[in-house]
PDB file of C-alpha atoms and ligand atoms in Angstrom:
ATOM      1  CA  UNK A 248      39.568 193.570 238.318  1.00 63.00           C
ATOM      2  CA  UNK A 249      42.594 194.670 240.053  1.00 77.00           C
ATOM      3  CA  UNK A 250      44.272 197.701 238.337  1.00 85.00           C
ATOM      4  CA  UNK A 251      46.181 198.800 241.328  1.00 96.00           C
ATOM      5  CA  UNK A 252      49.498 197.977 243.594  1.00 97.00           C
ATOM      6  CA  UNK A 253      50.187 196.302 246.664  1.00 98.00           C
ATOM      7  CA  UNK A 254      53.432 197.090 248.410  1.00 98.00           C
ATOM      8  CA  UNK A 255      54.174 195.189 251.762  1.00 98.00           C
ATOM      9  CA  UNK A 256      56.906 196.885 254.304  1.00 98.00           C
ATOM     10  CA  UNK A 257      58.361 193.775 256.241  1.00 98.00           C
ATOM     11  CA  UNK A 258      61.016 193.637 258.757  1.00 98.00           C
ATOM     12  CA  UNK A 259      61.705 193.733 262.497  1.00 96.00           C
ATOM     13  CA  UNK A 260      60.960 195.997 265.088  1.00 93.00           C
ATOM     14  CA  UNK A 261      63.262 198.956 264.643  1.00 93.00           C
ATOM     15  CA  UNK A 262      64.126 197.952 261.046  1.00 96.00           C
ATOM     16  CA  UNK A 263      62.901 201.397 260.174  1.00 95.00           C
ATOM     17  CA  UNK A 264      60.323 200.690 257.817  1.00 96.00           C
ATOM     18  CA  UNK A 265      57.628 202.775 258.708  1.00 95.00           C
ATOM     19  CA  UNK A 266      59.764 205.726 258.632  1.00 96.00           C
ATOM     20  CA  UNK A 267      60.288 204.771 255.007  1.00 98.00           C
ATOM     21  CA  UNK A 268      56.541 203.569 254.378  1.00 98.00           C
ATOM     22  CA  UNK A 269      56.197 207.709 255.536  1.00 98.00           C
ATOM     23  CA  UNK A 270      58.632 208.642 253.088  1.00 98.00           C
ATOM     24  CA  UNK A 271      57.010 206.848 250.267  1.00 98.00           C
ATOM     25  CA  UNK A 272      53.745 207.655 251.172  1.00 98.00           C
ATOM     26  CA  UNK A 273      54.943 211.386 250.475  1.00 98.00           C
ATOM     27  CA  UNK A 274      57.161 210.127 247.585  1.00 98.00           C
ATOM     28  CA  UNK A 275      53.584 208.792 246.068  1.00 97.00           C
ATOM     29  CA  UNK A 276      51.623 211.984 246.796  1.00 97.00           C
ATOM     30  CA  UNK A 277      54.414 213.762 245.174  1.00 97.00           C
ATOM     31  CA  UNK A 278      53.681 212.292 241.547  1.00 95.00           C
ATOM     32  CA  UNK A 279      49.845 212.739 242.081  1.00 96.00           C
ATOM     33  CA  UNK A 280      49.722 208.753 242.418  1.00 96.00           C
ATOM     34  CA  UNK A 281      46.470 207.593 244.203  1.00 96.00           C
ATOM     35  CA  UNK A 282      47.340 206.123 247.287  1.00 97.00           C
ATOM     36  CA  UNK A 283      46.907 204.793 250.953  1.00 98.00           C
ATOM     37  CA  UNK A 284      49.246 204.124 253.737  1.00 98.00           C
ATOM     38  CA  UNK A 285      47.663 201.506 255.679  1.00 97.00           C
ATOM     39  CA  UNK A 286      49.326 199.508 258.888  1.00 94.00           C
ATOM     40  CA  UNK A 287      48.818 195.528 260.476  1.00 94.00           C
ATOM     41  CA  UNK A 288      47.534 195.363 262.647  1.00 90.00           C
ATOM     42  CA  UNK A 289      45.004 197.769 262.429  1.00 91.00           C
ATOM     43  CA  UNK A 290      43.201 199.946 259.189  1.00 92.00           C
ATOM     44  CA  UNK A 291      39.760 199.581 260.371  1.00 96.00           C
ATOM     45  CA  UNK A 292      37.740 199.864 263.592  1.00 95.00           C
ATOM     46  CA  UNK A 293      37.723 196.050 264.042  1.00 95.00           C
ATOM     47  CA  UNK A 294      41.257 195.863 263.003  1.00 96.00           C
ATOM     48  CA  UNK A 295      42.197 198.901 265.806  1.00 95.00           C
ATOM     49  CA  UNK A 296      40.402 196.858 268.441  1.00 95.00           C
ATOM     50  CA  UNK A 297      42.159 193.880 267.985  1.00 94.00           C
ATOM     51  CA  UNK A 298      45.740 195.687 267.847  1.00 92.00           C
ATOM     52  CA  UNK A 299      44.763 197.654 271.250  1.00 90.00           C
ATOM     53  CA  UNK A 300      44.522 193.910 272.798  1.00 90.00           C
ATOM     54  CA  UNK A 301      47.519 192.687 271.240  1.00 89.00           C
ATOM     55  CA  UNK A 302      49.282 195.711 271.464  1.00 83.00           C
ATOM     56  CA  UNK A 303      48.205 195.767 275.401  1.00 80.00           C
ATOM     57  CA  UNK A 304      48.929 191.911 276.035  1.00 75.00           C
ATOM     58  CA  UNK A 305      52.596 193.005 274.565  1.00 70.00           C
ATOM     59  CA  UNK A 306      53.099 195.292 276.573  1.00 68.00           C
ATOM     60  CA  UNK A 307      51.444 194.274 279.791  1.00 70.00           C
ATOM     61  CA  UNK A 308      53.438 190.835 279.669  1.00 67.00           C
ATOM     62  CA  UNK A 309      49.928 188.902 279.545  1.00 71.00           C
ATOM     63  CA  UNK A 310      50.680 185.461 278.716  1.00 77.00           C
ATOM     64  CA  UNK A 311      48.615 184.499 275.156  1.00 86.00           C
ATOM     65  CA  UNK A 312      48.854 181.113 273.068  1.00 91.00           C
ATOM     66  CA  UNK A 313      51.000 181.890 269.970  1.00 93.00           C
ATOM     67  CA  UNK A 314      48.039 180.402 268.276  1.00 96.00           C
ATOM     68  CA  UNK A 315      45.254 182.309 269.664  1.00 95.00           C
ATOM     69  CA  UNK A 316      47.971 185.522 268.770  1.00 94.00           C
ATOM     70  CA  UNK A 317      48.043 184.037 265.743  1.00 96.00           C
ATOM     71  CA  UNK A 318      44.147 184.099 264.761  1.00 97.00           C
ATOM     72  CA  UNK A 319      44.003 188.085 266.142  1.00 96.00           C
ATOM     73  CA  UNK A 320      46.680 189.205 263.688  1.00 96.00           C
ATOM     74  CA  UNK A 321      44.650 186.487 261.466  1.00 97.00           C
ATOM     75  CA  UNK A 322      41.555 188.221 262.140  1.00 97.00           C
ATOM     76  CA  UNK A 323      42.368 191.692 261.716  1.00 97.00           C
ATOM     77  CA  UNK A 324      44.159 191.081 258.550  1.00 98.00           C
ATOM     78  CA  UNK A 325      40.810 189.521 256.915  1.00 98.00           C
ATOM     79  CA  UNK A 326      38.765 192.710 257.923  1.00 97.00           C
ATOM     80  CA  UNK A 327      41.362 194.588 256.285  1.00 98.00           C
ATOM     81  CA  UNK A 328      42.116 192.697 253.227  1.00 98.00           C
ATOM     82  CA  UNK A 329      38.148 192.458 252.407  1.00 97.00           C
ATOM     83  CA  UNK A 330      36.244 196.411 253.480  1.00 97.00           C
ATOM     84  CA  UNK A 331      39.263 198.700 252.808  1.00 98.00           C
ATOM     85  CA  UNK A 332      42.756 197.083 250.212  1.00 98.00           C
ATOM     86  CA  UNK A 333      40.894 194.903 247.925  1.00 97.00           C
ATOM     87  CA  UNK A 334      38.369 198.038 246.841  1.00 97.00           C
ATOM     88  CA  UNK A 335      41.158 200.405 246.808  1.00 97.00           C
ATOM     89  CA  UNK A 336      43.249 198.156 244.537  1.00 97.00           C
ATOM     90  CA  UNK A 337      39.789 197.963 242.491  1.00 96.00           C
ATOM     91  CA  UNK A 338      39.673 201.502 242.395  1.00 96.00           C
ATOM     92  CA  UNK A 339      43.576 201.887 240.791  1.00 96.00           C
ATOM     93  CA  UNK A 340      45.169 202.881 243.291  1.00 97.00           C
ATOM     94  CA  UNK A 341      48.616 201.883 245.467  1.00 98.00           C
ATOM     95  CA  UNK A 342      48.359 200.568 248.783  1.00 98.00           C
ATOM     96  CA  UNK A 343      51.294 200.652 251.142  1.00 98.00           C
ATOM     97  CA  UNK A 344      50.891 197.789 253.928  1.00 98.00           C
ATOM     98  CA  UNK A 345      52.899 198.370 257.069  1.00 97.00           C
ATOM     99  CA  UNK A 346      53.134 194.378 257.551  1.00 97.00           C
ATOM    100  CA  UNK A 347      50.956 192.194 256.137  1.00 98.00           C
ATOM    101  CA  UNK A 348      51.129 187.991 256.421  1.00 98.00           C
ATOM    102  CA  UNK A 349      54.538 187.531 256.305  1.00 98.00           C
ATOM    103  CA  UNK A 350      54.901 189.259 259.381  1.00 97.00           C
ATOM    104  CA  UNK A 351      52.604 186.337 261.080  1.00 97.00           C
ATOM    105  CA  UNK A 352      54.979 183.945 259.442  1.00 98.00           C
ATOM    106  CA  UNK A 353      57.774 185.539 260.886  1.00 98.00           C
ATOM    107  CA  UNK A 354      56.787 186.061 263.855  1.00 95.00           C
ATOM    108  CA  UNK A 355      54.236 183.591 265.037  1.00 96.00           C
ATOM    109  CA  UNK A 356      55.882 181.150 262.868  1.00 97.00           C
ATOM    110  CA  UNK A 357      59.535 180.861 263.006  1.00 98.00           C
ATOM    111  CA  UNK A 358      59.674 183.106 266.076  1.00 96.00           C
ATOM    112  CA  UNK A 359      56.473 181.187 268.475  1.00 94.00           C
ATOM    113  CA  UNK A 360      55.948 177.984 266.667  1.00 96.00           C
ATOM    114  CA  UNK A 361      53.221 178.086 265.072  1.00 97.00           C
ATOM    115  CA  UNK A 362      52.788 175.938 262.157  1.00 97.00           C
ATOM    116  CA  UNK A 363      54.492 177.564 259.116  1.00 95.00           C
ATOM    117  CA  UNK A 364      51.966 175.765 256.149  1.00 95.00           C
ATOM    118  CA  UNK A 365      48.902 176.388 258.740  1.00 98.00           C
ATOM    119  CA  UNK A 366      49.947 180.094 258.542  1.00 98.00           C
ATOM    120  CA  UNK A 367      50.401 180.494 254.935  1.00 96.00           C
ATOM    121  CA  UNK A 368      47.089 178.440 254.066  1.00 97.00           C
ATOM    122  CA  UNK A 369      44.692 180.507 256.442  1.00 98.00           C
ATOM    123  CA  UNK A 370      46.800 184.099 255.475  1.00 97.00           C
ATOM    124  CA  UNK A 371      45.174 183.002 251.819  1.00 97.00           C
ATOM    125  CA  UNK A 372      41.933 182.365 253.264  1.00 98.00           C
ATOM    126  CA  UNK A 373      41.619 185.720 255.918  1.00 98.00           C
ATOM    127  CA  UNK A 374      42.998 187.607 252.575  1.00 98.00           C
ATOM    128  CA  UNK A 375      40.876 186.193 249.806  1.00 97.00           C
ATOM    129  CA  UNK A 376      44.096 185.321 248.012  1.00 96.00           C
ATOM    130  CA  UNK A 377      45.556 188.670 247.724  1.00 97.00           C
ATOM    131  CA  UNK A 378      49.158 188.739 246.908  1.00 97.00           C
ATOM    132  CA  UNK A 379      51.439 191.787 247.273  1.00 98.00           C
ATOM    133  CA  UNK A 380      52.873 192.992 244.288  1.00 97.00           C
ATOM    134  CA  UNK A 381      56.237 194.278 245.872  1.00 98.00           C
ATOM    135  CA  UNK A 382      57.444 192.952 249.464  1.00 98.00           C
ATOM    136  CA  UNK A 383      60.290 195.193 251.000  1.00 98.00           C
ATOM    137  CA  UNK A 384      62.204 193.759 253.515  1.00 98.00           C
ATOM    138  CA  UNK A 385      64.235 195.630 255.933  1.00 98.00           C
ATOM    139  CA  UNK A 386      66.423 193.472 256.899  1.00 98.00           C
ATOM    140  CA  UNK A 387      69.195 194.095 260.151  1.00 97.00           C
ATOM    141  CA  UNK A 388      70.924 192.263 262.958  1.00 95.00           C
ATOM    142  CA  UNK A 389      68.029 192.401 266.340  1.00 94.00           C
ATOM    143  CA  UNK A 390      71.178 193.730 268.225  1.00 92.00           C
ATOM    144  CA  UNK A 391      71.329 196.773 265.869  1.00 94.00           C
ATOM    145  CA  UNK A 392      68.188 197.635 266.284  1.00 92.00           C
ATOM    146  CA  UNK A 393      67.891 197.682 269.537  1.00 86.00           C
ATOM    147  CA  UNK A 394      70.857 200.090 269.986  1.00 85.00           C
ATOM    148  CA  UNK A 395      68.423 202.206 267.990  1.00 84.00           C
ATOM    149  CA  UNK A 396      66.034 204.623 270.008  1.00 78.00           C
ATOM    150  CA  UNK A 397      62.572 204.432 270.099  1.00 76.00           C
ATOM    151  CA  UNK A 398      59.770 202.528 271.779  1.00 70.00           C
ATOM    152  CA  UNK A 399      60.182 199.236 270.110  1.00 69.00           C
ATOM    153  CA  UNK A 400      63.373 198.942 272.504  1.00 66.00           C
ATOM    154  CA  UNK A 401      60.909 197.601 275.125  1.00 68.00           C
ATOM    155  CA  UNK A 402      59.465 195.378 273.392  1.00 67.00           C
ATOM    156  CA  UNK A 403      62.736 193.455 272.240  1.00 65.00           C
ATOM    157  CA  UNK A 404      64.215 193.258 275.341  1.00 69.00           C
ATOM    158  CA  UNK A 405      60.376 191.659 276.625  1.00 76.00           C
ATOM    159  CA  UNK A 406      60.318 188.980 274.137  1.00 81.00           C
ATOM    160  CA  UNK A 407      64.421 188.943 273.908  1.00 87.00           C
ATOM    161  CA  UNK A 408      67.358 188.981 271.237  1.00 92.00           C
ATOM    162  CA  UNK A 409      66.790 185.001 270.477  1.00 95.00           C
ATOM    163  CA  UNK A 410      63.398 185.597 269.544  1.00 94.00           C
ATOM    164  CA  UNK A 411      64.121 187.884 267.264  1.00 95.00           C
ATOM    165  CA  UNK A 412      66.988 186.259 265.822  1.00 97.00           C
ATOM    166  CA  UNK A 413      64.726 183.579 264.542  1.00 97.00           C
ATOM    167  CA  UNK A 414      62.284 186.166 263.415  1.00 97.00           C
ATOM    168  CA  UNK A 415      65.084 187.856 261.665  1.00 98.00           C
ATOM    169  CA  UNK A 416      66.014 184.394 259.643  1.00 98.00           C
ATOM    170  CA  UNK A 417      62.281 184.143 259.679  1.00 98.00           C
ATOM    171  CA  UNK A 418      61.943 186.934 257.069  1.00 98.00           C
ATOM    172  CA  UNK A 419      65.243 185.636 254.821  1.00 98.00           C
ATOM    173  CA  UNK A 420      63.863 181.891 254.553  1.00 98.00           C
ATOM    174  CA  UNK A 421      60.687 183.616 253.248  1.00 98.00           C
ATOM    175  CA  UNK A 422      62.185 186.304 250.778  1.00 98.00           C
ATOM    176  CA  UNK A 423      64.657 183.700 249.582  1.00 98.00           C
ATOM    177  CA  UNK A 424      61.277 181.839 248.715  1.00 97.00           C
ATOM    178  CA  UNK A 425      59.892 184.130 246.536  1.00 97.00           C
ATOM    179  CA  UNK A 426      62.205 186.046 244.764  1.00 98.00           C
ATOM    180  CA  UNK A 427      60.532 187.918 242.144  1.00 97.00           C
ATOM    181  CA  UNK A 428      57.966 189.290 244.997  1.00 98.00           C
ATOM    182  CA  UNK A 429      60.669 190.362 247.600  1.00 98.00           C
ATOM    183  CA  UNK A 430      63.297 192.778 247.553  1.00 98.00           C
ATOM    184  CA  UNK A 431      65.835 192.366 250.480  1.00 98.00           C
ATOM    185  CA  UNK A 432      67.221 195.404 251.771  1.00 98.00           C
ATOM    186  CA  UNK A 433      69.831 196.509 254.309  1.00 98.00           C
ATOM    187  CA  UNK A 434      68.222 198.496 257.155  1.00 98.00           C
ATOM    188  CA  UNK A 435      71.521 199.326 258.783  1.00 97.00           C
ATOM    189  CA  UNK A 436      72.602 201.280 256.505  1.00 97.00           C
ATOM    190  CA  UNK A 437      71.318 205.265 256.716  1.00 95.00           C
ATOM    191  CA  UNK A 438      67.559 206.168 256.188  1.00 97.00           C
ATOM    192  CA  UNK A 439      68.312 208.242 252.854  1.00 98.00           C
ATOM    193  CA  UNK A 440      70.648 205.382 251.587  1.00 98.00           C
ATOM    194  CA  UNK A 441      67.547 202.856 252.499  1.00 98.00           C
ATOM    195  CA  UNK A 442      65.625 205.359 250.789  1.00 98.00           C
ATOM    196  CA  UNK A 443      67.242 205.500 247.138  1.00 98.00           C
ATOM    197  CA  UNK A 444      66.812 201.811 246.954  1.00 98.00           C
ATOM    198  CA  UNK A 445      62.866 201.993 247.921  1.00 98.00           C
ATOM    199  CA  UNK A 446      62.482 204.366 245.378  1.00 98.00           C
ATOM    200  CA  UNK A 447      64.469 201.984 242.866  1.00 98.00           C
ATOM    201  CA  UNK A 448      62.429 198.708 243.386  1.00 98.00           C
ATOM    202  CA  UNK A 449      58.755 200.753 243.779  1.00 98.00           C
ATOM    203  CA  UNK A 450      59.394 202.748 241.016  1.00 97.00           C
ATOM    204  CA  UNK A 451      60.609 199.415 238.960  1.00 95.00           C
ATOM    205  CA  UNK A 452      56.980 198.161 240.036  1.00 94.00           C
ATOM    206  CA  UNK A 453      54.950 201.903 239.203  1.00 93.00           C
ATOM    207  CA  UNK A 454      56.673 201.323 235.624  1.00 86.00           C
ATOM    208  CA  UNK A 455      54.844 197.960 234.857  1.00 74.00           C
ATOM    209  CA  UNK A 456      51.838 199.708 236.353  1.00 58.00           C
ATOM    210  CA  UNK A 457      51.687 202.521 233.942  1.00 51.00           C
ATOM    211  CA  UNK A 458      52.598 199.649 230.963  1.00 48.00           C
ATOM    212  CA  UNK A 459      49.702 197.472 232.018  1.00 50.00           C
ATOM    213  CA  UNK A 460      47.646 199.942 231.035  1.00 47.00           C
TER     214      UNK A 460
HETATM  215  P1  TYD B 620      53.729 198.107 265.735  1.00 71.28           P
HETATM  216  O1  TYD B 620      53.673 199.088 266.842  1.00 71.28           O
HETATM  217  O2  TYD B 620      52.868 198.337 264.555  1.00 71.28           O
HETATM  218  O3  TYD B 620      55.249 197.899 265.327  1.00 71.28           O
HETATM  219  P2  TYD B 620      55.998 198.105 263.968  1.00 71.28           P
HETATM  220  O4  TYD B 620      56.083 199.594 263.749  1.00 71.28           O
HETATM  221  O5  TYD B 620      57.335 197.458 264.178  1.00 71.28           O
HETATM  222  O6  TYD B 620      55.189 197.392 262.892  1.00 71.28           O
HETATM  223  O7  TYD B 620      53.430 196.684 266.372  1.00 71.28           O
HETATM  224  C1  TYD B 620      53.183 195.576 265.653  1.00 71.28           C
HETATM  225  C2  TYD B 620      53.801 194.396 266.404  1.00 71.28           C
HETATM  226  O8  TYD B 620      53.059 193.227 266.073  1.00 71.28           O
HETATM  227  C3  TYD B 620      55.243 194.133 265.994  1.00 71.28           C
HETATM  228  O9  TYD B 620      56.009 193.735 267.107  1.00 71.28           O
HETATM  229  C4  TYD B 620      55.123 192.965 265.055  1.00 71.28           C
HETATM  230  C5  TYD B 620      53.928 192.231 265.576  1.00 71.28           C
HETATM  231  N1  TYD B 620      53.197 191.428 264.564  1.00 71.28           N
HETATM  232  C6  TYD B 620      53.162 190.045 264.681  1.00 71.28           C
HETATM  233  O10 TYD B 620      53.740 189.481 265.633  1.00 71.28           O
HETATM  234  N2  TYD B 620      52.462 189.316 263.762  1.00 71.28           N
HETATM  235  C7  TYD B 620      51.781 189.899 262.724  1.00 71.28           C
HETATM  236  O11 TYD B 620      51.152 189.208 261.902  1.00 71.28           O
HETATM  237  C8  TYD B 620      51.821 191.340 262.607  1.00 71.28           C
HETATM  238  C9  TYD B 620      51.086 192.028 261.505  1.00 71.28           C
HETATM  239  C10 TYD B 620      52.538 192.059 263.562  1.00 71.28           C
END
């Protein structure tokens, strides 16, 4: 039995969600909430590995099928899903995901090609059919965030402004999918103003938690 939350951080890179996925994590701790920051990919030793040769790939410019890319994040995500979220949502408490599958959508899918349905129907295999509760997406223009600073700047000029304009529209095809899971915020606006609306839709999905029981 699942008596715990799910909460997915989605968005490009330089959207600013994992300064936010900080903030909540703090946010949570505040109110003596159980919970666990976790990031994709990555969250367990297997995980790690795979994100130092994705990570590395990246950033070396090694050339790697989308699809073999694909099955990493794939793989990564299933040792996560399985040893450390599902027993933690057992357990009661929240789990804040850094990315989960609809970044492989998103990015392997509208932004590389890969098969969208492909995608979706191995995510639900590799997760065991776990389903976030609450999807955040950060949503901003690739040319914003790349005025931004930080390290991700690199790696959007590597793979270019076009890719992630399809990764961007990516992520709004998928939200406007499933809207009672996603809630689609601006990331351009300031990190506080970001911030009061995290704190609106999570704590809209802590109140149904504390209901349930
Ligand atoms: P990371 O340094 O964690 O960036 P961020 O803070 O933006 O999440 O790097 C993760 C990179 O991997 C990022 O560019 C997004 C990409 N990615 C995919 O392409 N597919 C996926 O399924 C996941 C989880 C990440």
């Amino acid at each position: 039995m699942r008596s715990g939350k799910l909460i997915t951080l989605e968005g490009i890179d330089g959207s600013g969600k994992s300064t936010q996925a900080e903030k909540l994590l703090d946010y949570l701790k505040g109110k003596k909430i159980k919970c666990k920051l976790l990031r994709e990919p990555g969250g367990t030793d297997v995980g790690e590995a795979v994100r130092h040769v994705l990570l590395a790939a990246a950033g070396e410019g090694l050339s790697m099928n989308p699809l073999t890319e694909y099955l990493l994040f794939a793989a990564s995500r299933a040792e996560l899903s399985r040893t450390v979220i599902k027993p933690l949502l057992e357990r009661g408490s929240v789990v804040i995901l850094d990315r989960f599958g609809d970044s492989s959508t998103a990015y392997q899918g509208y932004g590389n090609g890969v098969d969208h349905d492909f995608i979706i129907h191995t995510n639900v295999i590799a997760t065991g059919g776990l389903k976030p509760d609450l999807s955040l997406l950060f949503d901003i223009d690739p040319e914003t965030a790349l005025a931004r600073p930080g390290d991700f700047n690199d790696r959007i000029e590597k793979r270019g402004l076009e890719f992630f304009k399809r990764v961007r529209k990516g992520f709004l095809t998928i939200a406007g999918q499933e809207p009672d899971r996603f809630r689609v915020i601006d990331a351009s606006q300031g990190i506080e103003t970001v911030w009061e609306e995290v704190v609106k839709y999570v704590d809209g999905v802590l109140c149904e938690r504390v209901s349930e029981r």
